[in-house]
Amino acid sequence: MNNAYGMGLTSGYTKDLYLNQFKLMVEENTNALMTSCADALHFSMMSGDVKITNSLIEYSHDDALNIKHGYFYKVADADTSSYTFTFTRITTSMPLPNEGDKIAIYEESTFNSHGTYTVVSAKEENGKMLVKVKERIRNFNTWEASRVTFLSNTPNFVFSNNIVRNKRNRGILVQVPNAVIENNTFMNVGHGSIQAATAMDKFNEATLAQNIIIKNNKFISNNYLVGGTLYGDVSIFAIGSNGAVGPSKTISNAMIENNYFYNNGNASISLRGVGDSNVNDNLFFDVSSSQPSGDAYNCIFSLSNTSDVTIKGNYNQYNLTNGLSGIIPQGTTSKDGINLVDNKSIEFQVINDVGPEIDITKATGKITIDGNVDEWEQVGATNIEIRGYTDALGNEWTKSQLDPTFSIKKLMMTYDDTGIYIGFEVFDNEINCKTTDDFWLGDCVEVLASTITNMPTADLQVYKEEG
């Protein structure tokens, strides 16, 4: 196949699909720069075996492959006395689950889990799914907005001995559990090779890519485009509806083993909301040659909200003194949760550029929260000097560059017996900010509060000394 005005090949609700020696390639002796105008391969609601082997996919506009198991539904209500949920469609409809099927429920903004349930019966009534489950529904009145994903009848997916090359978007997008991706070559893939992920975004695609195996692959010169690029050439993550990374172990039991990485942009491997996983015996050669998503991804491993991950027997050829970090932790990731065993030149990032340490004075009177920090000085709040600015990509800006559109006139801090107080006086010529792909667009001051005390990557760490 040389040309497709949409997707190259689609399949849905199919049992046992075997695709061998499929070729989506540029026609020889032409100046063509594109094959399919969307995904090369797009599969949904498959069952049985789905095996793609000995194939070539190049120059497709969108994913070389997107495989998913349907869509999330909204948890509209629950009758805890009868163990019955009411689910409603968000985007595309799903078939009713069968007796014995498994479903899992997550808060849509945070990906916090509300458990896995076994279906007793299911029926449709007035366009809604009424699903009775075996397990007790606990504390439903405290749940935030949540979604359900259907876990049963997922396919046995194998992607083996293929070549994916010379394309602007992702390599493959995996949204099914128990996938095996082995003996492939990914080359010149602009947005990165493998995304095994679930995001409660506008596409609303499910299901979580648990138990994925990625082994014996070659990743060569990928992940280099600015905008839309994956944080890692191999990227495994769970993201809530507001862009928040899911808790550790939302995705688990990943195995990344015996792969070769060369000349990629950003991190080689990005794990977000992942736990109980292993990364063994991989070779990294001149990796993270560029950082289209910013300096925070000049590393081999970018780990956010990640724990109980063993990194063993990996070899890094690149000299760490050239600016590359072995591991950059973010979110709740800490050194205690990452087990490093017998690696070569792979260590946690060392930060030597540490800002000043400032003692904050205790308030001598009542702190008023009214949008004005002028009176804070009267009760002894501490003025803090701001010495520099960076944007979401890590680029430095001078005060004179920003003053016409955005400036922080004052930053003050204090505390009392009940809390810590942070106050900003801000000028903004246009109040307009939002998040897209984990980045703030527009001007703003963002304060992230956490109980994690071992956070070497934090821009500001605040400690309250007892006594």
CSV table of C-alpha atoms in Angstrom, one decimal:
chain,number,residue,atom,x,y,z
A,1,MET,CA,0.0,0.0,0.0
A,2,ASN,CA,1.4,3.4,-1.0
A,3,ASN,CA,-1.5,5.9,-0.4
A,4,ALA,CA,-4.5,6.2,1.9
A,5,TYR,CA,-6.6,9.3,2.1
A,6,GLY,CA,-7.5,8.5,5.8
A,7,MET,CA,-6.2,5.5,7.8
A,8,GLY,CA,-4.4,2.7,6.1
A,9,LEU,CA,-6.2,-0.3,7.7
A,10,THR,CA,-8.8,-0.3,10.4
A,11,SER,CA,-10.5,-3.1,12.3
A,12,GLY,CA,-13.0,-3.3,15.1
A,13,TYR,CA,-14.8,-6.0,17.0
A,14,THR,CA,-12.6,-8.6,15.3
A,15,LYS,CA,-11.4,-11.9,16.8
A,16,ASP,CA,-8.0,-13.2,15.8
A,17,LEU,CA,-6.3,-10.8,13.4
A,18,TYR,CA,-2.9,-11.8,11.9
A,19,LEU,CA,-1.1,-9.2,9.8
A,20,ASN,CA,2.2,-10.5,8.3
A,21,GLN,CA,4.5,-8.7,5.8
A,22,PHE,CA,2.1,-5.7,5.6
A,23,LYS,CA,3.8,-2.8,3.9
A,24,LEU,CA,2.7,0.8,4.0
A,25,MET,CA,5.5,2.5,2.1
A,26,VAL,CA,6.3,5.4,-0.2
A,27,GLU,CA,5.9,4.5,-3.8
A,28,GLU,CA,9.3,4.0,-5.4
A,29,ASN,CA,10.7,6.6,-7.8
A,30,THR,CA,8.3,9.3,-6.6
A,31,ASN,CA,8.8,12.4,-4.4
A,32,ALA,CA,5.9,11.4,-2.1
A,33,LEU,CA,6.4,12.4,1.6
A,34,MET,CA,3.3,10.7,3.0
A,35,THR,CA,1.5,7.4,2.8
A,36,SER,CA,-1.6,7.4,5.0
A,37,CYS,CA,-3.1,10.8,6.0
A,38,ALA,CA,-4.0,9.5,9.5
A,39,ASP,CA,-3.1,6.3,11.4
A,40,ALA,CA,-1.5,3.6,9.4
A,41,LEU,CA,-3.3,0.9,11.5
A,42,HIS,CA,-6.1,1.6,13.9
A,43,PHE,CA,-7.7,-1.2,15.9
A,44,SER,CA,-10.5,-1.1,18.6
A,45,MET,CA,-12.4,-3.7,20.6
A,46,MET,CA,-10.4,-6.6,19.3
A,47,SER,CA,-10.3,-10.0,20.9
A,48,GLY,CA,-8.4,-13.2,20.7
A,49,ASP,CA,-5.0,-12.8,19.0
A,50,VAL,CA,-3.8,-9.6,17.3
A,51,LYS,CA,-0.4,-10.2,15.9
A,52,ILE,CA,1.5,-7.8,13.6
A,53,THR,CA,4.8,-9.3,12.3
A,54,ASN,CA,7.5,-8.7,9.6
A,55,SER,CA,5.9,-5.5,8.4
A,56,LEU,CA,7.0,-2.0,7.3
A,57,ILE,CA,5.2,1.2,8.1
A,58,GLU,CA,6.7,4.6,7.0
A,59,TYR,CA,5.7,8.1,6.3
A,60,SER,CA,2.2,7.9,7.9
A,61,HIS,CA,0.8,11.2,9.1
A,62,ASP,CA,-0.4,9.9,12.5
A,63,ASP,CA,0.4,6.8,14.5
A,64,ALA,CA,1.9,3.8,12.9
A,65,LEU,CA,-0.5,1.8,15.1
A,66,ASN,CA,-3.2,2.8,17.6
A,67,ILE,CA,-4.7,-0.2,19.4
A,68,LYS,CA,-7.3,0.4,22.2
A,69,HIS,CA,-10.0,-1.5,23.9
A,70,GLY,CA,-12.9,0.9,23.7
A,71,TYR,CA,-13.7,4.0,25.7
A,72,PHE,CA,-14.3,5.2,29.2
A,73,TYR,CA,-17.9,5.7,30.5
A,74,LYS,CA,-19.0,8.1,33.1
A,75,VAL,CA,-20.0,6.8,36.6
A,76,ALA,CA,-23.3,8.6,36.8
A,77,ASP,CA,-24.7,7.0,40.0
A,78,ALA,CA,-24.6,4.0,42.3
A,79,ASP,CA,-27.1,2.2,44.5
A,80,THR,CA,-24.9,0.8,47.2
A,81,SER,CA,-27.7,-1.3,48.7
A,82,SER,CA,-28.2,-3.2,45.5
A,83,TYR,CA,-24.5,-3.1,44.4
A,84,THR,CA,-25.6,-1.4,41.1
A,85,PHE,CA,-23.8,1.2,39.1
A,86,THR,CA,-25.3,3.5,36.5
A,87,PHE,CA,-22.9,4.3,33.6
A,88,THR,CA,-23.4,6.8,30.8
A,89,ARG,CA,-21.6,7.3,27.5
A,90,ILE,CA,-19.1,10.1,27.1
A,91,THR,CA,-18.0,9.7,23.5
A,92,THR,CA,-18.4,6.3,21.7
A,93,SER,CA,-20.7,3.6,22.9
A,94,MET,CA,-19.5,0.3,24.3
A,95,PRO,CA,-21.3,-3.1,24.4
A,96,LEU,CA,-22.8,-4.3,27.7
A,97,PRO,CA,-20.3,-6.3,29.8
A,98,ASN,CA,-21.1,-10.0,30.5
A,99,GLU,CA,-21.4,-11.8,33.8
A,100,GLY,CA,-18.0,-12.4,35.2
A,101,ASP,CA,-16.3,-9.5,33.4
A,102,LYS,CA,-14.1,-7.1,35.3
A,103,ILE,CA,-14.4,-3.4,35.4
A,104,ALA,CA,-12.2,-0.7,37.1
A,105,ILE,CA,-13.2,2.7,38.3
A,106,TYR,CA,-10.9,5.8,38.6
A,107,GLU,CA,-11.4,9.4,39.5
A,108,GLU,CA,-11.2,11.3,36.3
A,109,SER,CA,-9.1,14.3,37.5
A,110,THR,CA,-6.5,12.4,39.6
A,111,PHE,CA,-6.7,8.7,38.4
A,112,ASN,CA,-7.1,7.7,42.0
A,113,SER,CA,-8.6,4.1,42.0
A,114,HIS,CA,-12.0,3.3,43.4
A,115,GLY,CA,-11.4,-0.4,42.9
A,116,THR,CA,-12.0,-3.3,40.5
A,117,TYR,CA,-15.4,-5.0,40.4
A,118,THR,CA,-16.9,-8.2,39.0
A,119,VAL,CA,-20.0,-8.0,36.9
A,120,VAL,CA,-23.0,-10.0,38.0
A,121,SER,CA,-25.5,-8.7,35.4
A,122,ALA,CA,-25.8,-5.7,33.0
A,123,LYS,CA,-28.7,-4.2,31.1
A,124,GLU,CA,-29.4,-1.0,29.1
A,125,GLU,CA,-32.2,1.3,30.2
A,126,ASN,CA,-33.0,4.7,28.7
A,127,GLY,CA,-29.6,4.9,27.1
A,128,LYS,CA,-27.8,4.1,30.3
A,129,MET,CA,-25.9,1.0,31.5
A,130,LEU,CA,-27.1,-0.5,34.8
A,131,VAL,CA,-24.4,-2.8,36.0
A,132,LYS,CA,-24.7,-5.0,39.1
A,133,VAL,CA,-21.4,-6.0,40.7
A,134,LYS,CA,-20.3,-8.7,43.2
A,135,GLU,CA,-18.2,-6.5,45.4
A,136,ARG,CA,-19.5,-3.8,47.9
A,137,ILE,CA,-19.4,-0.2,46.7
A,138,ARG,CA,-17.7,1.7,49.5
A,139,ASN,CA,-18.1,5.4,50.4
A,140,PHE,CA,-19.7,6.3,47.0
A,141,ASN,CA,-21.0,9.6,48.5
A,142,THR,CA,-17.4,10.8,48.9
A,143,TRP,CA,-16.3,10.0,45.3
A,144,GLU,CA,-15.4,12.8,42.9
A,145,ALA,CA,-16.4,12.6,39.2
A,146,SER,CA,-15.2,9.1,38.0
A,147,ARG,CA,-15.0,6.9,34.9
A,148,VAL,CA,-15.2,3.2,34.4
A,149,THR,CA,-13.1,1.1,32.0
A,150,PHE,CA,-13.9,-2.4,30.9
A,151,LEU,CA,-11.1,-4.9,31.5
A,152,SER,CA,-12.3,-8.2,30.1
A,153,ASN,CA,-12.0,-9.8,26.6
A,154,THR,CA,-8.9,-7.7,25.7
A,155,PRO,CA,-6.7,-9.0,22.9
A,156,ASN,CA,-3.4,-10.9,23.1
A,157,PHE,CA,-1.4,-8.2,21.3
A,158,VAL,CA,2.0,-8.9,19.7
A,159,PHE,CA,4.0,-6.5,17.6
A,160,SER,CA,7.1,-8.3,16.5
A,161,ASN,CA,9.9,-8.0,13.8
A,162,ASN,CA,8.6,-4.8,12.3
A,163,ILE,CA,10.1,-1.6,11.0
A,164,VAL,CA,8.6,1.8,11.8
A,165,ARG,CA,10.4,4.7,10.3
A,166,ASN,CA,10.5,8.2,8.8
A,167,LYS,CA,7.3,9.7,10.3
A,168,ARG,CA,6.3,12.8,12.1
A,169,ASN,CA,3.9,11.5,14.8
A,170,ARG,CA,4.2,8.6,17.2
A,171,GLY,CA,5.3,5.1,16.5
A,172,ILE,CA,2.7,2.9,18.2
A,173,LEU,CA,0.1,3.8,20.8
A,174,VAL,CA,-0.8,0.9,23.0
A,175,GLN,CA,-4.0,1.0,25.1
A,176,VAL,CA,-4.5,-2.7,26.0
A,177,PRO,CA,-2.9,-4.9,28.7
A,178,ASN,CA,-0.4,-7.7,28.3
A,179,ALA,CA,1.1,-6.4,25.1
A,180,VAL,CA,4.4,-7.8,23.8
A,181,ILE,CA,6.5,-5.5,21.6
A,182,GLU,CA,9.8,-7.2,20.5
A,183,ASN,CA,12.5,-7.3,17.9
A,184,ASN,CA,11.4,-4.1,16.1
A,185,THR,CA,13.2,-1.1,14.8
A,186,PHE,CA,11.9,2.4,15.3
A,187,MET,CA,13.9,5.0,13.3
A,188,ASN,CA,13.3,8.7,12.7
A,189,VAL,CA,10.0,8.8,14.5
A,190,GLY,CA,9.4,12.5,15.3
A,191,HIS,CA,7.2,12.2,18.3
A,192,GLY,CA,8.7,9.1,19.9
A,193,SER,CA,8.5,5.4,19.4
A,194,ILE,CA,6.1,3.8,21.9
A,195,GLN,CA,3.4,5.4,24.0
A,196,ALA,CA,1.7,2.9,26.3
A,197,ALA,CA,-0.8,5.0,28.1
A,198,THR,CA,-4.2,6.0,29.2
A,199,ALA,CA,-5.4,9.6,29.4
A,200,MET,CA,-8.8,10.9,30.3
A,201,ASP,CA,-8.7,13.6,27.7
A,202,LYS,CA,-10.9,14.5,24.8
A,203,PHE,CA,-10.2,11.2,23.0
A,204,ASN,CA,-11.4,9.2,26.1
A,205,GLU,CA,-9.7,6.0,25.0
A,206,ALA,CA,-9.2,3.0,27.3
A,207,THR,CA,-7.8,0.6,28.6
A,208,LEU,CA,-4.7,0.7,30.9
A,209,ALA,CA,-1.6,-0.9,29.4
A,210,GLN,CA,-0.8,-3.2,32.3
A,211,ASN,CA,1.9,-5.9,32.1
A,212,ILE,CA,3.5,-4.6,29.0
A,213,ILE,CA,6.7,-6.2,27.7
A,214,ILE,CA,9.1,-4.1,25.5
A,215,LYS,CA,12.3,-6.1,24.6
A,216,ASN,CA,15.0,-6.6,22.0
A,217,ASN,CA,14.1,-3.4,20.1
A,218,LYS,CA,16.2,-0.7,18.4
A,219,PHE,CA,15.3,2.9,18.9
A,220,ILE,CA,17.3,5.1,16.6
A,221,SER,CA,17.1,9.0,16.2
A,222,ASN,CA,13.5,9.5,17.4
A,223,ASN,CA,11.6,12.0,19.6
A,224,TYR,CA,13.1,15.1,18.1
A,225,LEU,CA,10.2,17.4,17.1
A,226,VAL,CA,9.1,20.4,19.2
A,227,GLY,CA,5.5,20.3,20.2
A,228,GLY,CA,3.6,17.1,20.9
A,229,THR,CA,6.7,15.1,21.5
A,230,LEU,CA,6.7,12.3,24.1
A,231,TYR,CA,8.7,12.9,27.2
A,232,GLY,CA,10.5,9.6,26.5
A,233,ASP,CA,11.2,7.6,23.4
A,234,VAL,CA,9.4,4.9,25.4
A,235,SER,CA,6.7,6.5,27.4
A,236,ILE,CA,4.3,4.7,29.8
A,237,PHE,CA,1.8,6.8,31.7
A,238,ALA,CA,-1.6,7.5,33.1
A,239,ILE,CA,-3.0,11.1,33.0
A,240,GLY,CA,-6.2,12.4,34.5
A,241,SER,CA,-8.6,14.8,32.8
A,242,ASN,CA,-6.9,17.9,34.2
A,243,GLY,CA,-3.4,16.8,33.1
A,244,ALA,CA,-2.5,15.4,36.6
A,245,VAL,CA,-0.2,12.3,36.6
A,246,GLY,CA,-1.9,9.3,38.1
A,247,PRO,CA,-0.6,7.9,41.4
A,248,SER,CA,2.3,5.4,41.5
A,249,LYS,CA,1.3,1.9,40.3
A,250,THR,CA,-1.7,3.1,38.3
A,251,ILE,CA,0.1,1.2,35.6
A,252,SER,CA,2.2,-1.7,36.8
A,253,ASN,CA,4.3,-4.8,35.8
A,254,ALA,CA,6.0,-3.2,32.9
A,255,MET,CA,9.2,-4.9,31.6
A,256,ILE,CA,11.6,-3.0,29.4
A,257,GLU,CA,14.5,-5.3,28.6
A,258,ASN,CA,17.5,-5.6,26.3
A,259,ASN,CA,16.8,-2.7,24.0
A,260,TYR,CA,19.2,-0.3,22.2
A,261,PHE,CA,18.6,3.5,22.3
A,262,TYR,CA,20.6,5.9,20.2
A,263,ASN,CA,20.4,9.6,19.5
A,264,ASN,CA,16.9,10.3,20.8
A,265,GLY,CA,15.5,13.6,22.0
A,266,ASN,CA,14.2,14.0,25.6
A,267,ALA,CA,14.5,11.1,28.0
A,268,SER,CA,15.0,7.6,26.6
A,269,ILE,CA,12.4,6.2,29.0
A,270,SER,CA,9.6,8.1,30.7
A,271,LEU,CA,7.4,6.5,33.4
A,272,ARG,CA,4.5,8.4,35.0
A,273,GLY,CA,2.2,6.9,37.4
A,274,VAL,CA,4.0,3.6,37.1
A,275,GLY,CA,5.2,1.0,39.7
A,276,ASP,CA,6.2,-2.6,40.3
A,277,SER,CA,8.2,-2.6,37.1
A,278,ASN,CA,11.6,-3.6,35.8
A,279,VAL,CA,14.1,-2.0,33.3
A,280,ASN,CA,16.9,-4.4,32.7
A,281,ASP,CA,20.0,-4.8,30.4
A,282,ASN,CA,19.4,-1.9,28.0
A,283,LEU,CA,22.1,-0.1,26.1
A,284,PHE,CA,22.0,3.7,25.9
A,285,PHE,CA,24.4,5.3,23.3
A,286,ASP,CA,24.6,9.1,22.9
A,287,VAL,CA,21.0,9.5,24.1
A,288,SER,CA,19.0,12.7,24.9
A,289,SER,CA,20.9,14.5,22.1
A,290,SER,CA,18.2,17.3,22.2
A,291,GLN,CA,15.5,18.3,24.6
A,292,PRO,CA,12.4,19.5,22.7
A,293,SER,CA,10.4,19.5,25.9
A,294,GLY,CA,13.0,21.4,28.0
A,295,ASP,CA,16.1,20.7,30.2
A,296,ALA,CA,14.0,18.6,32.6
A,297,TYR,CA,14.2,15.8,30.1
A,298,ASN,CA,18.0,15.8,29.5
A,299,CYS,CA,18.2,12.4,31.0
A,300,ILE,CA,17.9,8.7,30.4
A,301,PHE,CA,15.0,8.1,32.8
A,302,SER,CA,12.3,10.6,33.6
A,303,LEU,CA,10.3,9.2,36.5
A,304,SER,CA,7.1,11.0,37.8
A,305,ASN,CA,4.9,9.5,40.5
A,306,THR,CA,6.9,6.2,40.2
A,307,SER,CA,7.9,3.7,42.8
A,308,ASP,CA,9.1,0.1,43.3
A,309,VAL,CA,10.9,0.2,39.9
A,310,THR,CA,14.1,-1.9,39.5
A,311,ILE,CA,16.7,-0.6,37.1
A,312,LYS,CA,19.3,-3.3,36.6
A,313,GLY,CA,22.2,-4.1,34.4
A,314,ASN,CA,21.8,-1.1,32.1
A,315,TYR,CA,24.8,0.5,30.3
A,316,ASN,CA,25.1,4.2,29.4
A,317,GLN,CA,27.9,5.1,27.1
A,318,TYR,CA,27.4,8.9,27.3
A,319,ASN,CA,29.5,10.9,29.7
A,320,LEU,CA,27.3,12.3,32.5
A,321,THR,CA,29.6,15.4,32.8
A,322,ASN,CA,28.2,16.6,29.5
A,323,GLY,CA,25.0,17.6,31.1
A,324,LEU,CA,23.0,14.3,30.8
A,325,SER,CA,21.4,13.1,34.0
A,326,GLY,CA,20.8,9.4,34.5
A,327,ILE,CA,17.5,9.8,36.4
A,328,ILE,CA,15.4,12.9,37.0
A,329,PRO,CA,12.7,12.3,39.6
A,330,GLN,CA,9.5,14.3,39.5
A,331,GLY,CA,6.2,14.3,41.5
A,332,THR,CA,6.3,11.7,44.3
A,333,THR,CA,9.2,9.7,43.0
A,334,SER,CA,12.0,9.4,45.5
A,335,LYS,CA,15.4,7.6,45.6
A,336,ASP,CA,14.0,5.1,48.1
A,337,GLY,CA,11.5,3.9,45.6
A,338,ILE,CA,13.9,3.2,42.8
A,339,ASN,CA,16.2,0.2,43.0
A,340,LEU,CA,19.5,0.7,41.1
A,341,VAL,CA,21.5,-2.6,40.6
A,342,ASP,CA,24.7,-3.0,38.6
A,343,ASN,CA,24.3,-0.2,36.1
A,344,LYS,CA,27.0,1.7,34.3
A,345,SER,CA,26.9,5.5,34.5
A,346,ILE,CA,23.2,5.7,35.5
A,347,GLU,CA,22.6,7.7,38.7
A,348,PHE,CA,20.2,10.2,40.1
A,349,GLN,CA,20.5,13.8,39.0
A,350,VAL,CA,22.9,15.9,41.1
A,351,ILE,CA,21.8,19.5,41.5
A,352,ASN,CA,24.7,21.9,42.5
A,353,ASP,CA,23.0,25.2,41.7
A,354,VAL,CA,21.1,25.7,44.9
A,355,GLY,CA,19.3,28.9,45.7
A,356,PRO,CA,19.6,30.9,49.0
A,357,GLU,CA,18.3,29.6,52.3
A,358,ILE,CA,16.0,32.1,53.9
A,359,ASP,CA,14.6,32.1,57.4
A,360,ILE,CA,11.0,33.1,57.5
A,361,THR,CA,9.8,35.0,60.5
A,362,LYS,CA,6.6,34.1,62.4
A,363,ALA,CA,3.7,36.4,62.2
A,364,THR,CA,3.2,38.7,65.2
A,365,GLY,CA,-0.5,39.2,64.5
A,366,LYS,CA,-3.4,37.9,62.4
A,367,ILE,CA,-2.9,37.2,58.7
A,368,THR,CA,-5.6,38.5,56.5
A,369,ILE,CA,-6.4,36.7,53.2
A,370,ASP,CA,-8.0,39.4,51.1
A,371,GLY,CA,-5.9,39.6,47.9
A,372,ASN,CA,-3.7,42.3,49.3
A,373,VAL,CA,-0.3,41.6,51.0
A,374,ASP,CA,0.5,45.2,52.0
A,375,GLU,CA,-0.6,44.6,55.6
A,376,TRP,CA,1.5,41.5,55.9
A,377,GLU,CA,4.6,43.6,56.6
A,378,GLN,CA,2.9,45.0,59.7
A,379,VAL,CA,2.8,41.5,61.2
A,380,GLY,CA,6.4,40.7,60.4
A,381,ALA,CA,6.1,38.7,57.1
A,382,THR,CA,9.4,38.2,55.2
A,383,ASN,CA,10.0,39.8,51.8
A,384,ILE,CA,11.6,37.4,49.4
A,385,GLU,CA,13.7,38.6,46.5
A,386,ILE,CA,12.9,37.0,43.1
A,387,ARG,CA,16.2,36.7,41.1
A,388,GLY,CA,15.1,35.1,37.9
A,389,TYR,CA,12.3,33.7,35.7
A,390,THR,CA,11.9,30.6,33.5
A,391,ASP,CA,9.1,29.5,31.3
A,392,ALA,CA,7.5,26.1,31.0
A,393,LEU,CA,10.3,24.9,28.7
A,394,GLY,CA,13.0,25.9,31.1
A,395,ASN,CA,14.1,29.0,29.1
A,396,GLU,CA,15.4,31.9,31.2
A,397,TRP,CA,13.8,35.4,30.9
A,398,THR,CA,14.9,38.7,32.2
A,399,LYS,CA,12.7,41.0,34.3
A,400,SER,CA,12.8,43.7,31.6
A,401,GLN,CA,11.5,41.2,29.0
A,402,LEU,CA,8.5,40.3,31.1
A,403,ASP,CA,7.6,43.6,32.8
A,404,PRO,CA,5.3,44.9,30.0
A,405,THR,CA,3.1,41.8,30.2
A,406,PHE,CA,3.7,40.0,33.5
A,407,SER,CA,5.6,40.8,36.7
A,408,ILE,CA,5.7,39.7,40.3
A,409,LYS,CA,5.9,42.9,42.3
A,410,LYS,CA,6.2,41.2,45.7
A,411,LEU,CA,6.6,37.7,47.2
A,412,MET,CA,6.0,37.4,51.0
A,413,MET,CA,6.0,34.5,53.4
A,414,THR,CA,5.2,33.9,57.0
A,415,TYR,CA,3.7,31.3,59.3
A,416,ASP,CA,1.7,31.0,62.5
A,417,ASP,CA,0.6,28.1,64.7
A,418,THR,CA,-1.9,26.9,62.2
A,419,GLY,CA,-0.3,27.3,58.8
A,420,ILE,CA,2.3,28.6,56.3
A,421,TYR,CA,1.3,31.7,54.2
A,422,ILE,CA,2.6,32.6,50.8
A,423,GLY,CA,1.5,35.9,49.2
A,424,PHE,CA,2.2,37.3,45.7
A,425,GLU,CA,1.5,40.7,44.3
A,426,VAL,CA,1.2,40.2,40.5
A,427,PHE,CA,0.8,42.4,37.5
A,428,ASP,CA,-0.7,40.8,34.4
A,429,ASN,CA,-1.8,42.6,31.3
A,430,GLU,CA,-4.2,39.8,30.4
A,431,ILE,CA,-5.6,37.2,32.8
A,432,ASN,CA,-5.7,34.1,30.7
A,433,CYS,CA,-4.0,30.8,31.5
A,434,LYS,CA,-4.7,27.1,31.1
A,435,THR,CA,-2.9,23.8,31.0
A,436,THR,CA,-2.2,21.8,27.8
A,437,ASP,CA,-0.1,18.6,27.8
A,438,ASP,CA,1.1,19.3,31.4
A,439,PHE,CA,2.2,22.8,30.4
A,440,TRP,CA,0.8,26.2,31.5
A,441,LEU,CA,-0.1,28.5,28.7
A,442,GLY,CA,-0.3,32.1,29.6
A,443,ASP,CA,1.3,33.9,32.6
A,444,CYS,CA,0.7,32.7,36.1
A,445,VAL,CA,2.2,31.8,39.5
A,446,GLU,CA,1.9,28.1,40.2
A,447,VAL,CA,2.3,26.8,43.8
A,448,LEU,CA,2.4,23.0,44.2
A,449,ALA,CA,2.0,21.7,47.8
A,450,SER,CA,3.3,18.3,48.7
A,451,THR,CA,4.0,16.3,51.9
A,452,ILE,CA,7.1,14.8,50.2
A,453,THR,CA,10.2,16.2,51.9
A,454,ASN,CA,12.8,14.5,49.6
A,455,MET,CA,12.3,16.6,46.5
A,456,PRO,CA,15.7,17.7,45.0
A,457,THR,CA,14.1,18.9,41.8
A,458,ALA,CA,11.7,21.4,43.5
A,459,ASP,CA,12.1,25.1,42.7
A,460,LEU,CA,11.2,26.0,46.3
A,461,GLN,CA,11.3,23.9,49.4
A,462,VAL,CA,9.6,25.1,52.6
A,463,TYR,CA,10.3,23.4,55.9
A,464,LYS,CA,8.8,24.2,59.3
A,465,GLU,CA,11.2,23.4,62.1
A,466,GLU,CA,9.7,22.1,65.3
A,467,GLY,CA,10.7,23.9,68.5
